[in-house]
Backbone as a chain_set.jsonl record, in Angstrom:
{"seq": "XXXXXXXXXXXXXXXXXXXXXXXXXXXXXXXXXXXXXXXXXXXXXXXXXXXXXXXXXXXXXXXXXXXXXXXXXXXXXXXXXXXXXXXXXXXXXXXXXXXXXXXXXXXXXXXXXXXXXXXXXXXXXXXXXXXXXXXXXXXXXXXXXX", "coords": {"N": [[19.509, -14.095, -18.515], [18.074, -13.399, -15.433], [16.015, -10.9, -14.055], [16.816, -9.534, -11.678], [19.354, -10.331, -11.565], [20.154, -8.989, -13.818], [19.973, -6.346, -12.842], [21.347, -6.53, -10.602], [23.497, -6.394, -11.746], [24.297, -3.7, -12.998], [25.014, -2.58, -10.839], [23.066, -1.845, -9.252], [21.147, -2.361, -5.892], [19.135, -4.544, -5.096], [16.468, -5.658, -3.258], [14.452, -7.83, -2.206], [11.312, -7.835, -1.07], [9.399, -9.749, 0.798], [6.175, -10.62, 0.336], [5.025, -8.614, -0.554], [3.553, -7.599, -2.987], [0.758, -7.201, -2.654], [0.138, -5.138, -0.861], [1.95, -3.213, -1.916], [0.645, -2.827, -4.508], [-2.098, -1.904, -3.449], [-1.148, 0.636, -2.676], [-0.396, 1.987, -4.816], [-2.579, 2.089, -6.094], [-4.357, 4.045, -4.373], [-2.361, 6.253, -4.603], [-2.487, 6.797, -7.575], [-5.228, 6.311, -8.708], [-7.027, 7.144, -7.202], [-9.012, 8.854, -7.808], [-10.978, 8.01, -8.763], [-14.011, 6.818, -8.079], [-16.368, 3.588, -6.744], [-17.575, 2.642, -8.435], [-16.897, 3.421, -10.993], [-13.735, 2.138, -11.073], [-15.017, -0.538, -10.794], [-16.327, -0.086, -13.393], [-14.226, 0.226, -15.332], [-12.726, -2.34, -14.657], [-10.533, -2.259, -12.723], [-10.034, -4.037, -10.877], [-9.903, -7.586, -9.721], [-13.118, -9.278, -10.69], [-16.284, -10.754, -10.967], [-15.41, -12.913, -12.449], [-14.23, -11.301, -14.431], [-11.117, -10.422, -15.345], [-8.442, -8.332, -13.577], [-6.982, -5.205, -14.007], [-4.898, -3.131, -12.84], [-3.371, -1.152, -14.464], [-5.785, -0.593, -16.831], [-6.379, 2.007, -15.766], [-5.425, 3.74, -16.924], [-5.724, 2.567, -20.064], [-7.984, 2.658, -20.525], [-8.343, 5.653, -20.133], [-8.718, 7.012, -18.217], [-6.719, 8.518, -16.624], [-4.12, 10.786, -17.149], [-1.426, 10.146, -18.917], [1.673, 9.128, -20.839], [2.732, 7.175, -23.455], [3.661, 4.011, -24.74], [7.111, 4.752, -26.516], [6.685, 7.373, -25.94], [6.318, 6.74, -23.325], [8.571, 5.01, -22.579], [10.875, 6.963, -22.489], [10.213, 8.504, -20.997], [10.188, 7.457, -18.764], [12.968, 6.386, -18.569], [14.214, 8.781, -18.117], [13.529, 9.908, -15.778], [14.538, 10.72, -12.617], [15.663, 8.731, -10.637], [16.279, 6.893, -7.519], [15.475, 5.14, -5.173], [13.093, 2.634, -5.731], [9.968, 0.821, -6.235], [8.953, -1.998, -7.49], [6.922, -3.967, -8.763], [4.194, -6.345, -9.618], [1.156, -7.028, -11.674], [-0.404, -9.575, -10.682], [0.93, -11.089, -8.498], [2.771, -11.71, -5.169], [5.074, -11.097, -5.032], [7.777, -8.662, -4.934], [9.768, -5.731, -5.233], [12.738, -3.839, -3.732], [14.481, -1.25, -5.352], [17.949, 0.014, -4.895], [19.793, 2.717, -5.508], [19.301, 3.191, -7.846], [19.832, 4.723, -10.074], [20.499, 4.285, -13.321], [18.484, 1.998, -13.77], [16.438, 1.502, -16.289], [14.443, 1.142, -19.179], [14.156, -0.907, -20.65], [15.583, -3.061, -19.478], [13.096, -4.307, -18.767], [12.22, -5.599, -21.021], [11.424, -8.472, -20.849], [9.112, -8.663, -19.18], [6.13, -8.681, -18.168], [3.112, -6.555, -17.078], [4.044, -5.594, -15.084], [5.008, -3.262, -12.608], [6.635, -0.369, -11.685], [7.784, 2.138, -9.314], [8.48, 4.994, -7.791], [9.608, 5.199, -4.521], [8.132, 7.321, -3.089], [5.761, 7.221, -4.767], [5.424, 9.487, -6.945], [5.985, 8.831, -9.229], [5.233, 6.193, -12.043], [5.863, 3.849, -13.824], [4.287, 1.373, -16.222], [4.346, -2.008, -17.608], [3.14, -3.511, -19.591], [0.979, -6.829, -20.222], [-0.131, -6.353, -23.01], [1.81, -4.955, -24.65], [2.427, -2.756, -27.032], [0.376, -2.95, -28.112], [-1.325, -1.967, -25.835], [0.038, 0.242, -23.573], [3.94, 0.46, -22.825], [3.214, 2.223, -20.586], [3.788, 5.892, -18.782], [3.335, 8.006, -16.071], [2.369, 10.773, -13.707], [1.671, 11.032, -10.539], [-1.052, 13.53, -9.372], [-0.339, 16.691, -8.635], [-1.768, 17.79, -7.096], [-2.276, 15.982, -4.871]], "CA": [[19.754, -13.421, -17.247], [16.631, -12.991, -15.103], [15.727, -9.251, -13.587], [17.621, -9.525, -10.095], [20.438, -10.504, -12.045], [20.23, -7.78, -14.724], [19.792, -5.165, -11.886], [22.63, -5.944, -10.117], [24.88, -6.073, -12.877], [24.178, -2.513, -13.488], [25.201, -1.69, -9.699], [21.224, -1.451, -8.524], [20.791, -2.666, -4.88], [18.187, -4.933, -5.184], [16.191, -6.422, -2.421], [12.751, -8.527, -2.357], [10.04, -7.763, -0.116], [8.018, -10.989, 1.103], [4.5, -10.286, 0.287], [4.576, -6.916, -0.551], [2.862, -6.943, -3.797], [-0.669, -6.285, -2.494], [0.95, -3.761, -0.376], [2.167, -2.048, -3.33], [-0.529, -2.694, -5.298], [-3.105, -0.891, -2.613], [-0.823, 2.026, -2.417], [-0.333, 2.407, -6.358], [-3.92, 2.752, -6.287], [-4.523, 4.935, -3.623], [-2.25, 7.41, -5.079], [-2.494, 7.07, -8.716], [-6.26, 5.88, -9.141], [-7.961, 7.416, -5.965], [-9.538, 9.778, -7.881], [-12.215, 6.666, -9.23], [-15.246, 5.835, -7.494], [-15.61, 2.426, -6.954], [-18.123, 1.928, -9.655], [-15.751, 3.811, -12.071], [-13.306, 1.303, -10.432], [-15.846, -1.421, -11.742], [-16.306, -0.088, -14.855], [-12.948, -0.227, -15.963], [-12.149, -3.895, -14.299], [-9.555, -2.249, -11.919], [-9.791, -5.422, -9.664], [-10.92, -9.194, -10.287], [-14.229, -9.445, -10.38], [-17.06, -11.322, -11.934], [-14.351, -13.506, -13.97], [-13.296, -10.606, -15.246], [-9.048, -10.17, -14.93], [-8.302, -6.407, -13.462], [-5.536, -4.378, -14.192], [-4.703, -1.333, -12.366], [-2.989, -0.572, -15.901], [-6.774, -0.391, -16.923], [-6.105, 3.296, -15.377], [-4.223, 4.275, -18.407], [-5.854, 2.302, -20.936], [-9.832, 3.756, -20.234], [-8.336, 6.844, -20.402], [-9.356, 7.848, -16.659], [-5.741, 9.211, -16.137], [-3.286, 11.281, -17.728], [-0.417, 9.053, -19.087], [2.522, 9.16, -22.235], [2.864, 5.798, -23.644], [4.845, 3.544, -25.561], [8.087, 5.705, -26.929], [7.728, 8.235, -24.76], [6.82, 6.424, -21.965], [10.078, 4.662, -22.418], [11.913, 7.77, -22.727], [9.881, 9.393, -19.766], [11.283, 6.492, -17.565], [14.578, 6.757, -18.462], [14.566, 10.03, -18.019], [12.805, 10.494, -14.58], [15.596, 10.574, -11.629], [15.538, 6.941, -10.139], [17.312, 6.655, -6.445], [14.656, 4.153, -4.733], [12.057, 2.541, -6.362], [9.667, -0.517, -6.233], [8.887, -3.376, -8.795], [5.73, -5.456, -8.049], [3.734, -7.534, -10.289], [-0.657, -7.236, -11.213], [-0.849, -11.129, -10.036], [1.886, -11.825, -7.755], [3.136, -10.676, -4.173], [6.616, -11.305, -6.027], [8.029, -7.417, -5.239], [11.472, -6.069, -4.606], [12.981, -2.602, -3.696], [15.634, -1.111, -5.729], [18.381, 1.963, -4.22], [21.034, 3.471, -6.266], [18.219, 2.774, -9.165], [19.963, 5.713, -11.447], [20.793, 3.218, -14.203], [17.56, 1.207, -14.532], [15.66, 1.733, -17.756], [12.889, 0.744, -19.728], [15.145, -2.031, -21.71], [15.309, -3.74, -18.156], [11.737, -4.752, -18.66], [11.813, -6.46, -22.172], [11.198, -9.706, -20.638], [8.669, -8.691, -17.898], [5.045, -8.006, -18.183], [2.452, -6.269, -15.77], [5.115, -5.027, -14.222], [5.026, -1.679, -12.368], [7.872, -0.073, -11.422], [7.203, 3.033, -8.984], [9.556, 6.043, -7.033], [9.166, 4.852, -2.976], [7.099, 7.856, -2.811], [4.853, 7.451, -5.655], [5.327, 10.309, -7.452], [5.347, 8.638, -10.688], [5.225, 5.199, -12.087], [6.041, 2.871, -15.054], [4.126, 0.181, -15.781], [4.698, -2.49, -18.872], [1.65, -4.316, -19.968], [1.386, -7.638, -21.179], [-0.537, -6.287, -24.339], [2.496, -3.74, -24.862], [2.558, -2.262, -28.344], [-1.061, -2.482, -28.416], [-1.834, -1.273, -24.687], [1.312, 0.13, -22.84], [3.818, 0.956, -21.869], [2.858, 3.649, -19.622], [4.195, 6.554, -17.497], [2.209, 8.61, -15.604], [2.911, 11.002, -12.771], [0.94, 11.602, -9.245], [-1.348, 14.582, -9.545], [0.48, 17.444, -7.907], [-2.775, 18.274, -5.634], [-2.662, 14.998, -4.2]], "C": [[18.409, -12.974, -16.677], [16.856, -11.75, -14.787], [16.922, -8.974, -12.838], [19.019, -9.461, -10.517], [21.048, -9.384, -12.726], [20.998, -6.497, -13.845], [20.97, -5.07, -11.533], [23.671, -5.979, -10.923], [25.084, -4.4, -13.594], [24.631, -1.658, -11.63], [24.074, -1.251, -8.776], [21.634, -2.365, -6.936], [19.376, -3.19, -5.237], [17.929, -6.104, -4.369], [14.792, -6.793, -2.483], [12.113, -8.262, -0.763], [9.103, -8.639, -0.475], [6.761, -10.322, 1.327], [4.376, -9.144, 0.149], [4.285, -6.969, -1.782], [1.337, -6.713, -3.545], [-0.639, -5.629, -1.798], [1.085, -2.979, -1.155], [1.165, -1.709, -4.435], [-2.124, -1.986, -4.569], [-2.814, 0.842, -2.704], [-0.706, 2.474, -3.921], [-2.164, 3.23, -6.407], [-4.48, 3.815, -5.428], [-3.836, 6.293, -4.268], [-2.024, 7.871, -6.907], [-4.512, 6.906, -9.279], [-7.637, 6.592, -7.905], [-9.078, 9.336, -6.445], [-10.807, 9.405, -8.288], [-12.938, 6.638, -8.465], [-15.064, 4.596, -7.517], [-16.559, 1.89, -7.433], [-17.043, 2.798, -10.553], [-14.603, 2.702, -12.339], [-13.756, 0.142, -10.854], [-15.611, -1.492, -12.664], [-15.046, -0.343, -15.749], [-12.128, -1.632, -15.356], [-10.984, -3.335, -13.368], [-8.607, -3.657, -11.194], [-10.633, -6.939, -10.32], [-11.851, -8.585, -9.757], [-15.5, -9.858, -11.084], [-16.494, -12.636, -12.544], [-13.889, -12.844, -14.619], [-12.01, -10.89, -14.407], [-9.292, -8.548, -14.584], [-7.056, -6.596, -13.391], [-5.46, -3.066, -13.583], [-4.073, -0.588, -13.604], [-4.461, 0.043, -16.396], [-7.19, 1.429, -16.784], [-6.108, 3.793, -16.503], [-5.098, 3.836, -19.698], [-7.516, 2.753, -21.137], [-9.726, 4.836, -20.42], [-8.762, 8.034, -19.448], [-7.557, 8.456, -16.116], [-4.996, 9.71, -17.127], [-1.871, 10.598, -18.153], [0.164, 9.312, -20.482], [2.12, 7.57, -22.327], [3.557, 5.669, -24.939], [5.726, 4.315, -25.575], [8.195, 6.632, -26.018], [7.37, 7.798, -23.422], [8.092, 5.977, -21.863], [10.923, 5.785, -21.75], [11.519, 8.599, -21.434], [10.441, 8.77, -18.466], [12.638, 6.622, -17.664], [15.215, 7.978, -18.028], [14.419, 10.709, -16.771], [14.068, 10.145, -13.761], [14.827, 9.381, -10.85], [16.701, 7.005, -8.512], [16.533, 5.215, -6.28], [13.097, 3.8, -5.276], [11.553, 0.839, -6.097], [9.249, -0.841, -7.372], [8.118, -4.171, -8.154], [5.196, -5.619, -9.617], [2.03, -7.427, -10.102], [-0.765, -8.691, -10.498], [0.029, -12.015, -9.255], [2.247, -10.535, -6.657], [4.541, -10.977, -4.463], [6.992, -9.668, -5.786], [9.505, -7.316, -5.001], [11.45, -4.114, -4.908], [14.136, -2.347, -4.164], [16.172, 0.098, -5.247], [19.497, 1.543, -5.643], [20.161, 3.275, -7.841], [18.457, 3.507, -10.574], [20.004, 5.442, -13.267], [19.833, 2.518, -14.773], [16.692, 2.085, -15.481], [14.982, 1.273, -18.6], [13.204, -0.745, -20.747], [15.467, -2.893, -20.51], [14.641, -4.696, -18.153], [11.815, -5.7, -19.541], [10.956, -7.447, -21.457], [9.958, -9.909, -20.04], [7.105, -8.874, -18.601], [3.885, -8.14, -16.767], [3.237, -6.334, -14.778], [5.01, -3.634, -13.838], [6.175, -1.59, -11.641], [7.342, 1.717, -10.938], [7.913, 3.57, -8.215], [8.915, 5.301, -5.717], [8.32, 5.989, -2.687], [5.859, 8.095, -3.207], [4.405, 8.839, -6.492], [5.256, 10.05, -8.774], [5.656, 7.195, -11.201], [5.108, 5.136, -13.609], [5.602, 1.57, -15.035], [4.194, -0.512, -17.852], [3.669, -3.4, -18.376], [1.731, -5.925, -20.708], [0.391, -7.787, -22.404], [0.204, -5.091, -24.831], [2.531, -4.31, -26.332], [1.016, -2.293, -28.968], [-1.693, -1.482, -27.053], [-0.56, -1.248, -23.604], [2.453, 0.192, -23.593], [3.126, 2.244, -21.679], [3.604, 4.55, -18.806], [3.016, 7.378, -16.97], [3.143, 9.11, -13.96], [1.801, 11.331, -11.28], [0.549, 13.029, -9.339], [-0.488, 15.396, -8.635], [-0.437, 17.919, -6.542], [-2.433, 17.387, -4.568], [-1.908, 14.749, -3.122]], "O": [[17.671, -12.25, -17.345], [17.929, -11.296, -15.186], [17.874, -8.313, -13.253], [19.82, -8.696, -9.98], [22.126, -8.871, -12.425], [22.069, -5.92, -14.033], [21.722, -4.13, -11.792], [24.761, -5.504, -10.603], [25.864, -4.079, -14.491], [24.535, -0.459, -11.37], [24.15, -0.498, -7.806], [22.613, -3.1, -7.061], [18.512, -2.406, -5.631], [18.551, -7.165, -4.41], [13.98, -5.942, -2.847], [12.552, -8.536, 0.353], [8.305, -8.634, -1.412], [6.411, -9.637, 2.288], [3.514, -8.553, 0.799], [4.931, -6.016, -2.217], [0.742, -5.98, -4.335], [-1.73, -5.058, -1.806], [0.38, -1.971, -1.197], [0.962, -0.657, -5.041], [-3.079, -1.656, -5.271], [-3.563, 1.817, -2.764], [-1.053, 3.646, -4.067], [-2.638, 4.342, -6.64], [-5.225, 4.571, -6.051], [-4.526, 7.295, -4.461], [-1.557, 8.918, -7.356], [-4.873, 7.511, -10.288], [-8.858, 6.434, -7.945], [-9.519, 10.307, -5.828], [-11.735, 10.213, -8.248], [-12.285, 6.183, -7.526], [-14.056, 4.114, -8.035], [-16.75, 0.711, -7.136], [-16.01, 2.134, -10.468], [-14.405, 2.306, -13.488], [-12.869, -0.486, -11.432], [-14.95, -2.385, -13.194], [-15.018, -1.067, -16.745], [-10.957, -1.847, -15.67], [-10.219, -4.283, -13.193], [-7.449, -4.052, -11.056], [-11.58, -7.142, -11.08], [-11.851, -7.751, -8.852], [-15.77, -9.067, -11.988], [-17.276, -13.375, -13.142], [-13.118, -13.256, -15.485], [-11.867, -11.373, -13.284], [-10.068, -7.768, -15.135], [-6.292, -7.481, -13.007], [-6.042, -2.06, -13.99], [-4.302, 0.618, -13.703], [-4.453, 1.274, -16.403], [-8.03, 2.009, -17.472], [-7.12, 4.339, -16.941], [-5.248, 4.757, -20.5], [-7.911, 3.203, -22.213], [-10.709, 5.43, -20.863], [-9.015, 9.229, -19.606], [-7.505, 8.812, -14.938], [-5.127, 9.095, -18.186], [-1.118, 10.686, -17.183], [-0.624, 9.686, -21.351], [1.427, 6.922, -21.543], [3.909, 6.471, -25.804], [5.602, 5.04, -24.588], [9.204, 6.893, -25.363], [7.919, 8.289, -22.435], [8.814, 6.537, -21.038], [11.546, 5.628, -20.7], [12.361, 9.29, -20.862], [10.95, 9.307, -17.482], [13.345, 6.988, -16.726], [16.38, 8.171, -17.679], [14.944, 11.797, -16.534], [14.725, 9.215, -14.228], [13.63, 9.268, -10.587], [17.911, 7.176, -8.667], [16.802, 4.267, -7.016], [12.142, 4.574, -5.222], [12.303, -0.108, -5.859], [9.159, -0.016, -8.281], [8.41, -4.923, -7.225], [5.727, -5.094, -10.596], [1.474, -7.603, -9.018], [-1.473, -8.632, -9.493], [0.008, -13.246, -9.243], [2.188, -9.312, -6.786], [5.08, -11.076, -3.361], [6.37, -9.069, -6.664], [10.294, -8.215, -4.708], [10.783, -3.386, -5.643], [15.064, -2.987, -3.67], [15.48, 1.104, -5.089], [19.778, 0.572, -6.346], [20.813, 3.264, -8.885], [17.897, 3.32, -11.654], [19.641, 6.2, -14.166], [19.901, 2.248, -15.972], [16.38, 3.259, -15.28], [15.533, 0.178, -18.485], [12.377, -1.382, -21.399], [15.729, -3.959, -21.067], [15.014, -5.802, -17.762], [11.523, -6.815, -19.111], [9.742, -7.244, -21.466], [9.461, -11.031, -20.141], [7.127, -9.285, -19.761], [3.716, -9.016, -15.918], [3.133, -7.022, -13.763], [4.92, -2.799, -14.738], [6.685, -2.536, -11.041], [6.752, 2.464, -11.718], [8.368, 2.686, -7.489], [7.783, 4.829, -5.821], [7.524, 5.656, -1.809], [5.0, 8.76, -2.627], [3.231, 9.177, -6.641], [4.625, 10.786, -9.534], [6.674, 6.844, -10.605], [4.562, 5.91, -14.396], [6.061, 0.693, -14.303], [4.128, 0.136, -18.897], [3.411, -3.866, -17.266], [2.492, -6.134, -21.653], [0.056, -8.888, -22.842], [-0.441, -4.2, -25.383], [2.605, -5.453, -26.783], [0.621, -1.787, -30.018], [-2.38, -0.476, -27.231], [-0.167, -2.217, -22.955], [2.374, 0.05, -24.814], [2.634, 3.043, -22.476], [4.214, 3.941, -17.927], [1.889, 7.35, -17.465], [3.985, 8.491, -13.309], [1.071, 12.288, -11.537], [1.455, 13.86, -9.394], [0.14, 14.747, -7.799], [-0.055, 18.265, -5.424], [-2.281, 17.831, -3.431], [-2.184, 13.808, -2.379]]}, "num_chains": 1, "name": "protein.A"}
């Protein structure tokens, strides 16, 4: 059963947005990472560059943000109130918006990786790595200043 499928079998509203993963992926960073310089930003490979691969996960795994992981990220996702939320992708504009989202949960993902999964306002985000159980998952919430 792919994602879309999953989703709505759980009652999720789930709709794709054409080209909105570097949309989503600008605004993830803006309000989860905008506290970086953009040699910091460098330093941790945020973004292609060089031949390096970037990960906005990279966040989390440098240790430049505040973040649970593994176990209790799981359990911090499941646990966070879910109405509307997006689902994009580090290397694809592949995204999609989910409503009635109360239901989705971190067992969703198995299949996925470099997957973020984020409230429509960005207040806090889940992302699954594809070096989970060595790097990831992640939760992490939007500073409260910000």
């Amino acid at each position: 059963m792919d994602l879309i499928d999953l989703l709505q079998s759980k009652k999720v509203g789930v709709r794709k947005i054409p080209k909105g993963g570097e949309y989503l992926r600008n605004q993830w960073e803006c309000n989860f990472a905008n506290h970086l310089s953009h040699e910091d930003k460098e330093t941790i490979y945020l973004h292609d560059a060089g031949g390096a691969c970037g990960y906005l996960w990279h966040l989390f795994s440098y240790q430049k943000k505040d973040c649970l992981t593994k176990d209790e990220a799981e359990t911090a996702f499941n646990n966070v109130p879910k109405n509307s939320c997006y689902v994009f992708y580090q290397h694809s504009d592949y995204a999609l918006i989910l409503e009635n989202a109360s239901m989705v949960n971190a067992e969703d993902f198995t299949n996925e990786t470099d997957i973020y999964v984020v409230d429509t306002e960005f207040n806090w985000t889940y992302v699954k790595t594809h070096e989970t159980g060595w790097c990831g998952p992640y939760f992490s919430r939007k500073d409260r200043k910000n």
